Amino acid sequence: MKNILSLVNLDNAQALDLINNSIKIKKNPQKYSDSMHNKTMLMLFEKPSLRTRVSFQVGMQQLGGYSVVIEAKDTPLGEKESIADTAKVSSRYCDLMMARMFRQEDIEELASNAAVPVINGLTDTFHPCQILSDLLTIHEKKGKLKGLKLAFVGDGNNNITHDLLLGCSAVGIDVSVGCPRQFEPQKWIVEIAEKKAKSIGSKVMVFGDAKKAAKGADIVYADTWMSYHIPKKEKESRIRIFQPYRVNQKLMSYAKKDAVFMNCLPAMRGYEQAAEVIDGNQSIVFDQAENRLHMQKAVILKLMGKR
Ligand code: CP
Ligand code: NVA
């Protein structure tokens, strides 16, 4: 594994390896406090962030290393400097890079010109580290992965949805997406997820109806209707379109009795989920957020060739 740019190529063994390592790191963080001694990670942001930024930065620090955080707008990137030159220069200073960019093609270009590992901290199309840590959270809460069912409802053409499809199908979790027809996940990604699911014996389903998607689920997952890259002027029309996909108590009642509710956060109460759900006793969103830290460390160590 040189880079983590999406979960397209993630297989069951790689996923379980990262999950097992993150469990060890979470149990005994002290053991890893020197693992990144004298190493520096560059973190480049084209979009806002709380969790990804802080968990990677704190993670690097707890591993004994350093991080440098820059906003893309404060660099010459785009106007006076190419992505390729940015990657080549940064590789001379840093031991690995994490970037949050708009376009997936851009992070791929960054990675192909970097001499050091590159981690995708979210693009419009994928958010791999979020879903890796979500698999850790699901494993913790349910004691297993294979054989579970996760229902995602809302914007299907979305970074979280795409990597959920790929990550869950790698480990044998059935995934059902409930979304409006015009917001279905990208077809090529569904096709890869279907292939993975077939080889491990799980299923991938896409429904126009939220209730159908949620039926019998062990996990109900929501994400914002207004991802960072969506223009503000689309807000009103999106609220109208996605309103039938809001996760409320009624929708949760179609899932299993012991189902958990997840949202990668940031979350808006009254939009993608009702406050009663995200603040209720089925919600595990803050444990989910905490696990970003433990999985980021496992990802960093894996790419640096360390256990
Ligand atoms: N879940 C997540 O990636 O949050 P941030 O946008 O705050 O990093
Ligand atoms: N789909 C969301 C995820 C936020 C972590 C976005 O792109 O804004």
PDB file of C-alpha atoms and ligand atoms in Angstrom:
ATOM      1  CA  MET A   1       0.000   0.000   0.000  1.00  0.00           C
ATOM      2  CA  LYS A   2       1.797   3.184  -1.155  1.00  0.00           C
ATOM      3  CA  ASN A   3      -1.128   5.604  -0.941  1.00  0.00           C
ATOM      4  CA  ILE A   4      -4.725   5.629   0.289  1.00  0.00           C
ATOM      5  CA  LEU A   5      -6.706   7.533  -2.350  1.00  0.00           C
ATOM      6  CA  SER A   6     -10.009   5.599  -2.210  1.00  0.00           C
ATOM      7  CA  LEU A   7     -11.254   2.161  -1.148  1.00  0.00           C
ATOM      8  CA  VAL A   8     -11.530   0.956  -4.785  1.00  0.00           C
ATOM      9  CA  ASN A   9      -8.705  -1.559  -4.290  1.00  0.00           C
ATOM     10  CA  LEU A  10      -9.275  -2.346  -0.609  1.00  0.00           C
ATOM     11  CA  ASP A  11      -9.696  -6.068   0.046  1.00  0.00           C
ATOM     12  CA  ASN A  12     -10.925  -7.939   3.103  1.00  0.00           C
ATOM     13  CA  ALA A  13      -7.428  -8.791   4.401  1.00  0.00           C
ATOM     14  CA  GLN A  14      -6.202  -5.172   4.137  1.00  0.00           C
ATOM     15  CA  ALA A  15      -9.330  -3.860   5.871  1.00  0.00           C
ATOM     16  CA  LEU A  16      -9.058  -6.367   8.732  1.00  0.00           C
ATOM     17  CA  ASP A  17      -5.341  -5.647   9.109  1.00  0.00           C
ATOM     18  CA  LEU A  18      -5.988  -1.906   9.502  1.00  0.00           C
ATOM     19  CA  ILE A  19      -8.886  -2.531  11.890  1.00  0.00           C
ATOM     20  CA  ASN A  20      -6.815  -4.913  14.052  1.00  0.00           C
ATOM     21  CA  ASN A  21      -3.912  -2.466  14.165  1.00  0.00           C
ATOM     22  CA  SER A  22      -6.176   0.420  15.101  1.00  0.00           C
ATOM     23  CA  ILE A  23      -7.654  -1.671  17.931  1.00  0.00           C
ATOM     24  CA  LYS A  24      -4.118  -2.331  19.253  1.00  0.00           C
ATOM     25  CA  ILE A  25      -3.190   1.348  18.961  1.00  0.00           C
ATOM     26  CA  LYS A  26      -6.386   2.431  20.718  1.00  0.00           C
ATOM     27  CA  LYS A  27      -5.763  -0.043  23.579  1.00  0.00           C
ATOM     28  CA  ASN A  28      -2.150   0.927  24.100  1.00  0.00           C
ATOM     29  CA  PRO A  29      -1.326   4.337  22.571  1.00  0.00           C
ATOM     30  CA  GLN A  30       1.808   4.674  24.698  1.00  0.00           C
ATOM     31  CA  LYS A  31       3.439   1.787  22.853  1.00  0.00           C
ATOM     32  CA  TYR A  32       3.402   3.832  19.637  1.00  0.00           C
ATOM     33  CA  SER A  33       4.483   7.187  21.096  1.00  0.00           C
ATOM     34  CA  ASP A  34       7.827   7.131  19.289  1.00  0.00           C
ATOM     35  CA  SER A  35       6.830   5.362  16.060  1.00  0.00           C
ATOM     36  CA  MET A  36       6.994   8.532  13.926  1.00  0.00           C
ATOM     37  CA  HIS A  37       9.991  10.077  15.670  1.00  0.00           C
ATOM     38  CA  ASN A  38      11.526  12.812  13.499  1.00  0.00           C
ATOM     39  CA  LYS A  39       8.906  12.306  10.772  1.00  0.00           C
ATOM     40  CA  THR A  40       6.760  15.098   9.358  1.00  0.00           C
ATOM     41  CA  MET A  41       3.402  14.971   7.604  1.00  0.00           C
ATOM     42  CA  LEU A  42       2.189  17.763   5.343  1.00  0.00           C
ATOM     43  CA  MET A  43      -1.552  18.402   5.486  1.00  0.00           C
ATOM     44  CA  LEU A  44      -3.010  20.423   2.605  1.00  0.00           C
ATOM     45  CA  PHE A  45      -6.612  21.665   2.666  1.00  0.00           C
ATOM     46  CA  GLU A  46      -8.728  23.024  -0.166  1.00  0.00           C
ATOM     47  CA  LYS A  47     -11.906  22.665   1.954  1.00  0.00           C
ATOM     48  CA  PRO A  48     -12.786  23.180   5.645  1.00  0.00           C
ATOM     49  CA  SER A  49     -12.332  20.409   8.236  1.00  0.00           C
ATOM     50  CA  LEU A  50     -12.564  19.774  11.976  1.00  0.00           C
ATOM     51  CA  ARG A  51     -12.288  15.997  12.491  1.00  0.00           C
ATOM     52  CA  THR A  52      -9.887  15.082   9.711  1.00  0.00           C
ATOM     53  CA  ARG A  53      -7.557  17.964  10.449  1.00  0.00           C
ATOM     54  CA  VAL A  54      -7.470  17.585  14.233  1.00  0.00           C
ATOM     55  CA  SER A  55      -7.397  13.778  14.330  1.00  0.00           C
ATOM     56  CA  PHE A  56      -4.495  13.563  11.853  1.00  0.00           C
ATOM     57  CA  GLN A  57      -2.599  16.356  13.578  1.00  0.00           C
ATOM     58  CA  VAL A  58      -3.116  14.963  17.081  1.00  0.00           C
ATOM     59  CA  GLY A  59      -2.457  11.454  15.750  1.00  0.00           C
ATOM     60  CA  MET A  60       0.913  12.478  14.307  1.00  0.00           C
ATOM     61  CA  GLN A  61       1.809  14.199  17.565  1.00  0.00           C
ATOM     62  CA  GLN A  62       0.827  11.135  19.644  1.00  0.00           C
ATOM     63  CA  LEU A  63       3.028   9.014  17.361  1.00  0.00           C
ATOM     64  CA  GLY A  64       5.992  11.255  18.181  1.00  0.00           C
ATOM     65  CA  GLY A  65       6.031  13.088  14.826  1.00  0.00           C
ATOM     66  CA  TYR A  66       5.134  16.520  13.513  1.00  0.00           C
ATOM     67  CA  SER A  67       2.586  17.926  11.103  1.00  0.00           C
ATOM     68  CA  VAL A  68       2.512  21.041   8.969  1.00  0.00           C
ATOM     69  CA  VAL A  69      -0.980  22.252   8.071  1.00  0.00           C
ATOM     70  CA  ILE A  70      -1.513  24.560   5.105  1.00  0.00           C
ATOM     71  CA  GLU A  71      -4.580  25.921   3.409  1.00  0.00           C
ATOM     72  CA  ALA A  72      -4.243  25.563  -0.360  1.00  0.00           C
ATOM     73  CA  LYS A  73      -5.395  29.172  -0.786  1.00  0.00           C
ATOM     74  CA  ASP A  74      -2.269  30.325   1.111  1.00  0.00           C
ATOM     75  CA  THR A  75       0.032  28.528  -1.353  1.00  0.00           C
ATOM     76  CA  PRO A  76       0.754  29.224  -5.047  1.00  0.00           C
ATOM     77  CA  LEU A  77      -1.117  25.999  -5.981  1.00  0.00           C
ATOM     78  CA  GLY A  78      -3.475  26.453  -8.907  1.00  0.00           C
ATOM     79  CA  GLU A  79      -2.453  29.954  -9.950  1.00  0.00           C
ATOM     80  CA  LYS A  80       1.344  29.956 -10.074  1.00  0.00           C
ATOM     81  CA  GLU A  81       2.277  26.368  -9.309  1.00  0.00           C
ATOM     82  CA  SER A  82       1.145  23.027 -10.687  1.00  0.00           C
ATOM     83  CA  ILE A  83      -0.006  20.071  -8.595  1.00  0.00           C
ATOM     84  CA  ALA A  84       3.015  18.122  -9.863  1.00  0.00           C
ATOM     85  CA  ASP A  85       5.511  20.746  -8.660  1.00  0.00           C
ATOM     86  CA  THR A  86       3.686  21.047  -5.325  1.00  0.00           C
ATOM     87  CA  ALA A  87       4.047  17.278  -4.871  1.00  0.00           C
ATOM     88  CA  LYS A  88       7.731  17.215  -5.862  1.00  0.00           C
ATOM     89  CA  VAL A  89       8.692  20.122  -3.603  1.00  0.00           C
ATOM     90  CA  SER A  90       6.688  18.880  -0.603  1.00  0.00           C
ATOM     91  CA  SER A  91       8.293  15.438  -0.926  1.00  0.00           C
ATOM     92  CA  ARG A  92      11.702  17.067  -0.283  1.00  0.00           C
ATOM     93  CA  TYR A  93      10.524  18.367   3.116  1.00  0.00           C
ATOM     94  CA  CYS A  94       8.018  15.824   4.398  1.00  0.00           C
ATOM     95  CA  ASP A  95       7.765  12.076   4.918  1.00  0.00           C
ATOM     96  CA  LEU A  96       4.102  11.773   3.960  1.00  0.00           C
ATOM     97  CA  MET A  97       1.220  13.933   2.819  1.00  0.00           C
ATOM     98  CA  MET A  98      -2.478  14.165   3.474  1.00  0.00           C
ATOM     99  CA  ALA A  99      -4.629  16.314   1.219  1.00  0.00           C
ATOM    100  CA  ARG A 100      -8.280  17.345   1.175  1.00  0.00           C
ATOM    101  CA  MET A 101      -9.052  18.431  -2.376  1.00  0.00           C
ATOM    102  CA  PHE A 102     -12.055  19.037  -4.580  1.00  0.00           C
ATOM    103  CA  ARG A 103     -11.257  16.787  -7.527  1.00  0.00           C
ATOM    104  CA  GLN A 104     -10.247  13.128  -7.237  1.00  0.00           C
ATOM    105  CA  GLU A 105      -8.081  13.586 -10.361  1.00  0.00           C
ATOM    106  CA  ASP A 106      -6.109  16.231  -8.484  1.00  0.00           C
ATOM    107  CA  ILE A 107      -5.204  14.042  -5.522  1.00  0.00           C
ATOM    108  CA  GLU A 108      -4.285  11.278  -7.954  1.00  0.00           C
ATOM    109  CA  GLU A 109      -1.990  13.676  -9.758  1.00  0.00           C
ATOM    110  CA  LEU A 110      -0.500  14.771  -6.441  1.00  0.00           C
ATOM    111  CA  ALA A 111       0.128  11.135  -5.503  1.00  0.00           C
ATOM    112  CA  SER A 112       1.619  10.188  -8.845  1.00  0.00           C
ATOM    113  CA  ASN A 113       4.157  13.030  -8.580  1.00  0.00           C
ATOM    114  CA  ALA A 114       4.982  12.609  -4.889  1.00  0.00           C
ATOM    115  CA  ALA A 115       7.984  10.626  -3.703  1.00  0.00           C
ATOM    116  CA  VAL A 116       6.227  10.001  -0.371  1.00  0.00           C
ATOM    117  CA  PRO A 117       2.899   8.322   0.538  1.00  0.00           C
ATOM    118  CA  VAL A 118      -0.265  10.364  -0.041  1.00  0.00           C
ATOM    119  CA  ILE A 119      -3.513  10.042   1.937  1.00  0.00           C
ATOM    120  CA  ASN A 120      -6.860  11.275   0.644  1.00  0.00           C
ATOM    121  CA  GLY A 121      -8.491  13.306   3.435  1.00  0.00           C
ATOM    122  CA  LEU A 122     -11.675  13.704   1.297  1.00  0.00           C
ATOM    123  CA  THR A 123     -12.400  14.644  -2.290  1.00  0.00           C
ATOM    124  CA  ASP A 124     -15.789  15.230  -3.921  1.00  0.00           C
ATOM    125  CA  THR A 125     -15.802  11.515  -4.854  1.00  0.00           C
ATOM    126  CA  PHE A 126     -14.161   9.598  -1.975  1.00  0.00           C
ATOM    127  CA  HIS A 127     -13.437   9.779   1.783  1.00  0.00           C
ATOM    128  CA  PRO A 128     -11.501   6.556   2.481  1.00  0.00           C
ATOM    129  CA  CYS A 129     -10.129   7.285   5.980  1.00  0.00           C
ATOM    130  CA  GLN A 130     -13.617   8.103   7.252  1.00  0.00           C
ATOM    131  CA  ILE A 131     -14.973   4.763   6.119  1.00  0.00           C
ATOM    132  CA  LEU A 132     -11.958   2.800   7.429  1.00  0.00           C
ATOM    133  CA  SER A 133     -12.576   4.256  10.876  1.00  0.00           C
ATOM    134  CA  ASP A 134     -16.315   3.608  10.492  1.00  0.00           C
ATOM    135  CA  LEU A 135     -15.525  -0.076   9.945  1.00  0.00           C
ATOM    136  CA  LEU A 136     -13.559   0.007  13.208  1.00  0.00           C
ATOM    137  CA  THR A 137     -16.585   1.571  14.951  1.00  0.00           C
ATOM    138  CA  ILE A 138     -18.996  -0.981  13.490  1.00  0.00           C
ATOM    139  CA  HIS A 139     -16.682  -3.817  14.541  1.00  0.00           C
ATOM    140  CA  GLU A 140     -16.520  -2.412  18.090  1.00  0.00           C
ATOM    141  CA  LYS A 141     -20.279  -1.976  18.411  1.00  0.00           C
ATOM    142  CA  LYS A 142     -21.444  -5.163  16.698  1.00  0.00           C
ATOM    143  CA  GLY A 143     -18.533  -7.532  17.401  1.00  0.00           C
ATOM    144  CA  LYS A 144     -18.324  -8.513  13.725  1.00  0.00           C
ATOM    145  CA  LEU A 145     -18.520  -7.122  10.186  1.00  0.00           C
ATOM    146  CA  LYS A 146     -19.440  -9.930   7.802  1.00  0.00           C
ATOM    147  CA  GLY A 147     -23.175 -10.612   7.690  1.00  0.00           C
ATOM    148  CA  LEU A 148     -24.295  -7.163   8.896  1.00  0.00           C
ATOM    149  CA  LYS A 149     -26.454  -4.784   6.860  1.00  0.00           C
ATOM    150  CA  LEU A 150     -25.719  -1.048   6.540  1.00  0.00           C
ATOM    151  CA  ALA A 151     -28.305   1.316   5.069  1.00  0.00           C
ATOM    152  CA  PHE A 152     -27.187   4.717   3.796  1.00  0.00           C
ATOM    153  CA  VAL A 153     -29.967   7.213   3.112  1.00  0.00           C
ATOM    154  CA  GLY A 154     -29.662  10.626   1.473  1.00  0.00           C
ATOM    155  CA  ASP A 155     -27.262  11.843  -1.215  1.00  0.00           C
ATOM    156  CA  GLY A 156     -26.096   8.730  -3.028  1.00  0.00           C
ATOM    157  CA  ASN A 157     -23.722  10.551  -5.375  1.00  0.00           C
ATOM    158  CA  ASN A 158     -21.465  11.361  -2.482  1.00  0.00           C
ATOM    159  CA  ASN A 159     -17.933  10.673  -1.205  1.00  0.00           C
ATOM    160  CA  ILE A 160     -19.204   8.896   1.934  1.00  0.00           C
ATOM    161  CA  THR A 161     -21.682   6.762   0.002  1.00  0.00           C
ATOM    162  CA  HIS A 162     -19.040   5.761  -2.536  1.00  0.00           C
ATOM    163  CA  ASP A 163     -16.452   4.597  -0.014  1.00  0.00           C
ATOM    164  CA  LEU A 164     -19.152   2.972   2.143  1.00  0.00           C
ATOM    165  CA  LEU A 165     -20.141   0.893  -0.894  1.00  0.00           C
ATOM    166  CA  LEU A 166     -16.518  -0.099  -1.488  1.00  0.00           C
ATOM    167  CA  GLY A 167     -15.483  -0.567   2.164  1.00  0.00           C
ATOM    168  CA  CYS A 168     -18.550  -2.509   3.301  1.00  0.00           C
ATOM    169  CA  SER A 169     -18.488  -4.805   0.287  1.00  0.00           C
ATOM    170  CA  ALA A 170     -14.782  -5.527   0.925  1.00  0.00           C
ATOM    171  CA  VAL A 171     -15.599  -6.922   4.379  1.00  0.00           C
ATOM    172  CA  GLY A 172     -18.923  -8.627   3.593  1.00  0.00           C
ATOM    173  CA  ILE A 173     -21.375  -6.056   4.996  1.00  0.00           C
ATOM    174  CA  ASP A 174     -24.560  -5.799   2.878  1.00  0.00           C
ATOM    175  CA  VAL A 175     -25.010  -2.182   1.761  1.00  0.00           C
ATOM    176  CA  SER A 176     -28.320  -0.664   0.745  1.00  0.00           C
ATOM    177  CA  VAL A 177     -28.545   2.925  -0.452  1.00  0.00           C
ATOM    178  CA  GLY A 178     -31.842   4.831  -0.333  1.00  0.00           C
ATOM    179  CA  CYS A 179     -31.648   7.957  -2.484  1.00  0.00           C
ATOM    180  CA  PRO A 180     -33.483   9.979  -5.124  1.00  0.00           C
ATOM    181  CA  ARG A 181     -32.994   8.574  -8.641  1.00  0.00           C
ATOM    182  CA  GLN A 182     -31.051  11.639  -9.801  1.00  0.00           C
ATOM    183  CA  PHE A 183     -28.648  11.282  -6.842  1.00  0.00           C
ATOM    184  CA  GLU A 184     -27.666   7.648  -7.222  1.00  0.00           C
ATOM    185  CA  PRO A 185     -24.050   6.610  -6.555  1.00  0.00           C
ATOM    186  CA  GLN A 186     -21.764   6.693  -9.607  1.00  0.00           C
ATOM    187  CA  LYS A 187     -22.382   3.583 -11.665  1.00  0.00           C
ATOM    188  CA  TRP A 188     -18.746   2.516 -12.057  1.00  0.00           C
ATOM    189  CA  ILE A 189     -18.340   2.551  -8.277  1.00  0.00           C
ATOM    190  CA  VAL A 190     -21.507   0.482  -7.724  1.00  0.00           C
ATOM    191  CA  GLU A 191     -20.190  -2.026 -10.261  1.00  0.00           C
ATOM    192  CA  ILE A 192     -16.876  -2.409  -8.387  1.00  0.00           C
ATOM    193  CA  ALA A 193     -18.756  -2.766  -5.088  1.00  0.00           C
ATOM    194  CA  GLU A 194     -21.008  -5.423  -6.628  1.00  0.00           C
ATOM    195  CA  LYS A 195     -17.977  -7.425  -7.768  1.00  0.00           C
ATOM    196  CA  LYS A 196     -16.411  -7.254  -4.307  1.00  0.00           C
ATOM    197  CA  ALA A 197     -19.716  -8.185  -2.665  1.00  0.00           C
ATOM    198  CA  LYS A 198     -20.147 -11.151  -4.979  1.00  0.00           C
ATOM    199  CA  SER A 199     -16.730 -12.515  -4.157  1.00  0.00           C
ATOM    200  CA  ILE A 200     -17.336 -12.388  -0.392  1.00  0.00           C
ATOM    201  CA  GLY A 201     -21.038 -13.344  -0.491  1.00  0.00           C
ATOM    202  CA  SER A 202     -22.693 -10.037   0.432  1.00  0.00           C
ATOM    203  CA  LYS A 203     -25.094  -7.701  -1.392  1.00  0.00           C
ATOM    204  CA  VAL A 204     -25.265  -4.170  -2.804  1.00  0.00           C
ATOM    205  CA  MET A 205     -28.680  -2.586  -3.314  1.00  0.00           C
ATOM    206  CA  VAL A 206     -29.840   0.846  -4.466  1.00  0.00           C
ATOM    207  CA  PHE A 207     -33.469   1.896  -3.803  1.00  0.00           C
ATOM    208  CA  GLY A 208     -35.451   5.030  -4.507  1.00  0.00           C
ATOM    209  CA  ASP A 209     -37.258   4.542  -1.207  1.00  0.00           C
ATOM    210  CA  ALA A 210     -35.618   5.217   2.183  1.00  0.00           C
ATOM    211  CA  LYS A 211     -37.833   2.712   4.035  1.00  0.00           C
ATOM    212  CA  LYS A 212     -36.924  -0.110   1.692  1.00  0.00           C
ATOM    213  CA  ALA A 213     -33.247   0.669   2.174  1.00  0.00           C
ATOM    214  CA  ALA A 214     -33.529   0.821   5.974  1.00  0.00           C
ATOM    215  CA  LYS A 215     -35.476  -2.433   6.331  1.00  0.00           C
ATOM    216  CA  GLY A 216     -33.710  -4.861   8.658  1.00  0.00           C
ATOM    217  CA  ALA A 217     -30.506  -2.776   8.815  1.00  0.00           C
ATOM    218  CA  ASP A 218     -27.996  -3.108  11.650  1.00  0.00           C
ATOM    219  CA  ILE A 219     -26.626   0.357  10.901  1.00  0.00           C
ATOM    220  CA  VAL A 220     -28.437   3.390   9.494  1.00  0.00           C
ATOM    221  CA  TYR A 221     -26.025   6.000   8.139  1.00  0.00           C
ATOM    222  CA  ALA A 222     -26.741   9.623   7.147  1.00  0.00           C
ATOM    223  CA  ASP A 223     -24.508  12.350   5.732  1.00  0.00           C
ATOM    224  CA  THR A 224     -25.057  16.021   5.042  1.00  0.00           C
ATOM    225  CA  TRP A 225     -27.230  17.050   2.092  1.00  0.00           C
ATOM    226  CA  MET A 226     -24.852  19.975   1.540  1.00  0.00           C
ATOM    227  CA  SER A 227     -21.376  18.532   1.078  1.00  0.00           C
ATOM    228  CA  TYR A 228     -18.525  21.056   1.145  1.00  0.00           C
ATOM    229  CA  HIS A 229     -18.350  21.278  -2.644  1.00  0.00           C
ATOM    230  CA  ILE A 230     -22.087  21.863  -3.243  1.00  0.00           C
ATOM    231  CA  PRO A 231     -22.900  25.509  -4.164  1.00  0.00           C
ATOM    232  CA  LYS A 232     -24.981  27.286  -1.476  1.00  0.00           C
ATOM    233  CA  LYS A 233     -27.582  28.233  -4.079  1.00  0.00           C
ATOM    234  CA  GLU A 234     -28.609  24.558  -4.289  1.00  0.00           C
ATOM    235  CA  LYS A 235     -29.583  24.413  -0.613  1.00  0.00           C
ATOM    236  CA  GLU A 236     -33.336  25.088  -0.969  1.00  0.00           C
ATOM    237  CA  SER A 237     -33.855  22.636  -3.821  1.00  0.00           C
ATOM    238  CA  ARG A 238     -31.796  19.958  -2.070  1.00  0.00           C
ATOM    239  CA  ILE A 239     -33.848  20.303   1.113  1.00  0.00           C
ATOM    240  CA  ARG A 240     -36.981  19.714  -0.971  1.00  0.00           C
ATOM    241  CA  ILE A 241     -35.496  16.709  -2.779  1.00  0.00           C
ATOM    242  CA  PHE A 242     -33.867  14.999   0.221  1.00  0.00           C
ATOM    243  CA  GLN A 243     -36.557  15.699   2.830  1.00  0.00           C
ATOM    244  CA  PRO A 244     -38.167  12.206   2.352  1.00  0.00           C
ATOM    245  CA  TYR A 245     -34.733  10.723   3.178  1.00  0.00           C
ATOM    246  CA  ARG A 246     -34.393  12.365   6.593  1.00  0.00           C
ATOM    247  CA  VAL A 247     -33.582   9.787   9.273  1.00  0.00           C
ATOM    248  CA  ASN A 248     -36.243  10.121  11.956  1.00  0.00           C
ATOM    249  CA  GLN A 249     -37.575   7.685  14.581  1.00  0.00           C
ATOM    250  CA  LYS A 250     -40.119   6.364  12.080  1.00  0.00           C
ATOM    251  CA  LEU A 251     -37.396   5.470   9.586  1.00  0.00           C
ATOM    252  CA  MET A 252     -35.256   3.928  12.358  1.00  0.00           C
ATOM    253  CA  SER A 253     -38.212   1.676  13.219  1.00  0.00           C
ATOM    254  CA  TYR A 254     -37.751  -0.138   9.872  1.00  0.00           C
ATOM    255  CA  ALA A 255     -34.203  -1.105  10.902  1.00  0.00           C
ATOM    256  CA  LYS A 256     -33.415  -3.809  13.490  1.00  0.00           C
ATOM    257  CA  LYS A 257     -34.388  -3.057  17.099  1.00  0.00           C
ATOM    258  CA  ASP A 258     -30.734  -2.860  18.118  1.00  0.00           C
ATOM    259  CA  ALA A 259     -29.688  -0.812  15.053  1.00  0.00           C
ATOM    260  CA  VAL A 260     -27.185   2.001  15.530  1.00  0.00           C
ATOM    261  CA  PHE A 261     -27.229   5.404  13.856  1.00  0.00           C
ATOM    262  CA  MET A 262     -24.068   6.834  12.300  1.00  0.00           C
ATOM    263  CA  ASN A 263     -23.152  10.152  10.672  1.00  0.00           C
ATOM    264  CA  CYS A 264     -19.570  11.062   9.761  1.00  0.00           C
ATOM    265  CA  LEU A 265     -20.313  14.640  10.941  1.00  0.00           C
ATOM    266  CA  PRO A 266     -20.640  17.590  10.558  1.00  0.00           C
ATOM    267  CA  ALA A 267     -24.389  17.058  11.033  1.00  0.00           C
ATOM    268  CA  MET A 268     -27.350  19.402  10.800  1.00  0.00           C
ATOM    269  CA  ARG A 269     -30.210  18.508  13.102  1.00  0.00           C
ATOM    270  CA  GLY A 270     -33.555  18.742  11.332  1.00  0.00           C
ATOM    271  CA  TYR A 271     -31.990  18.113   7.927  1.00  0.00           C
ATOM    272  CA  GLU A 272     -30.374  14.732   7.169  1.00  0.00           C
ATOM    273  CA  GLN A 273     -31.555  13.431  10.541  1.00  0.00           C
ATOM    274  CA  ALA A 274     -33.944  14.487  13.265  1.00  0.00           C
ATOM    275  CA  ALA A 275     -32.403  15.682  16.540  1.00  0.00           C
ATOM    276  CA  GLU A 276     -34.218  12.831  18.336  1.00  0.00           C
ATOM    277  CA  VAL A 277     -32.144  10.320  16.352  1.00  0.00           C
ATOM    278  CA  ILE A 278     -28.676  11.871  16.477  1.00  0.00           C
ATOM    279  CA  ASP A 279     -29.114  12.797  20.145  1.00  0.00           C
ATOM    280  CA  GLY A 280     -30.968   9.592  21.018  1.00  0.00           C
ATOM    281  CA  ASN A 281     -29.717   6.315  22.452  1.00  0.00           C
ATOM    282  CA  GLN A 282     -29.180   4.560  19.111  1.00  0.00           C
ATOM    283  CA  SER A 283     -26.691   7.212  17.992  1.00  0.00           C
ATOM    284  CA  ILE A 284     -22.982   6.369  18.118  1.00  0.00           C
ATOM    285  CA  VAL A 285     -21.739   9.471  16.277  1.00  0.00           C
ATOM    286  CA  PHE A 286     -19.270  10.672  18.907  1.00  0.00           C
ATOM    287  CA  ASP A 287     -17.649   7.258  19.359  1.00  0.00           C
ATOM    288  CA  GLN A 288     -17.518   7.241  15.554  1.00  0.00           C
ATOM    289  CA  ALA A 289     -15.767  10.626  15.534  1.00  0.00           C
ATOM    290  CA  GLU A 290     -13.274   9.516  18.203  1.00  0.00           C
ATOM    291  CA  ASN A 291     -12.255   6.497  16.152  1.00  0.00           C
ATOM    292  CA  ARG A 292     -10.965   8.786  13.401  1.00  0.00           C
ATOM    293  CA  LEU A 293      -7.954   9.386  15.660  1.00  0.00           C
ATOM    294  CA  HIS A 294      -7.150   5.710  16.206  1.00  0.00           C
ATOM    295  CA  MET A 295      -7.598   4.743  12.556  1.00  0.00           C
ATOM    296  CA  GLN A 296      -5.568   7.729  11.281  1.00  0.00           C
ATOM    297  CA  LYS A 297      -2.636   6.409  13.313  1.00  0.00           C
ATOM    298  CA  ALA A 298      -3.055   2.922  11.854  1.00  0.00           C
ATOM    299  CA  VAL A 299      -3.168   4.402   8.342  1.00  0.00           C
ATOM    300  CA  ILE A 300      -0.048   6.524   8.903  1.00  0.00           C
ATOM    301  CA  LEU A 301       1.913   3.577  10.308  1.00  0.00           C
ATOM    302  CA  LYS A 302       0.789   1.269   7.506  1.00  0.00           C
ATOM    303  CA  LEU A 303       1.910   3.702   4.781  1.00  0.00           C
ATOM    304  CA  MET A 304       5.205   4.276   6.569  1.00  0.00           C
ATOM    305  CA  GLY A 305       5.809   0.515   6.617  1.00  0.00           C
ATOM    306  CA  LYS A 306       5.584   0.303  10.416  1.00  0.00           C
ATOM    307  CA  ARG A 307       3.425  -1.901  12.642  1.00  0.00           C
TER     308      ARG A 307
HETATM  309  N1   CP B   1     -16.033  13.640   9.033  1.00  0.00           N
HETATM  310  C1   CP B   1     -15.124  14.533   8.593  1.00  0.00           C
HETATM  311  O1   CP B   1     -14.292  14.277   7.721  1.00  0.00           O
HETATM  312  O2   CP B   1     -15.220  15.740   9.216  1.00  0.00           O
HETATM  313  P1   CP B   1     -14.414  17.049   8.838  1.00  0.00           P
HETATM  314  O3   CP B   1     -14.969  17.576   7.551  1.00  0.00           O
HETATM  315  O4   CP B   1     -14.663  17.979   9.999  1.00  0.00           O
HETATM  316  O5   CP B   1     -12.952  16.701   8.702  1.00  0.00           O
HETATM  317  N1  NVA B   2     -20.127  14.412   2.187  1.00  0.00           N
HETATM  318  C1  NVA B   2     -19.551  15.319   3.136  1.00  0.00           C
HETATM  319  C2  NVA B   2     -18.646  14.619   4.082  1.00  0.00           C
HETATM  320  C3  NVA B   2     -18.114  15.483   5.182  1.00  0.00           C
HETATM  321  C4  NVA B   2     -17.124  14.790   6.052  1.00  0.00           C
HETATM  322  C5  NVA B   2     -18.825  16.446   2.400  1.00  0.00           C
HETATM  323  O1  NVA B   2     -18.172  16.184   1.399  1.00  0.00           O
HETATM  324  O2  NVA B   2     -18.914  17.572   2.864  1.00  0.00           O
END
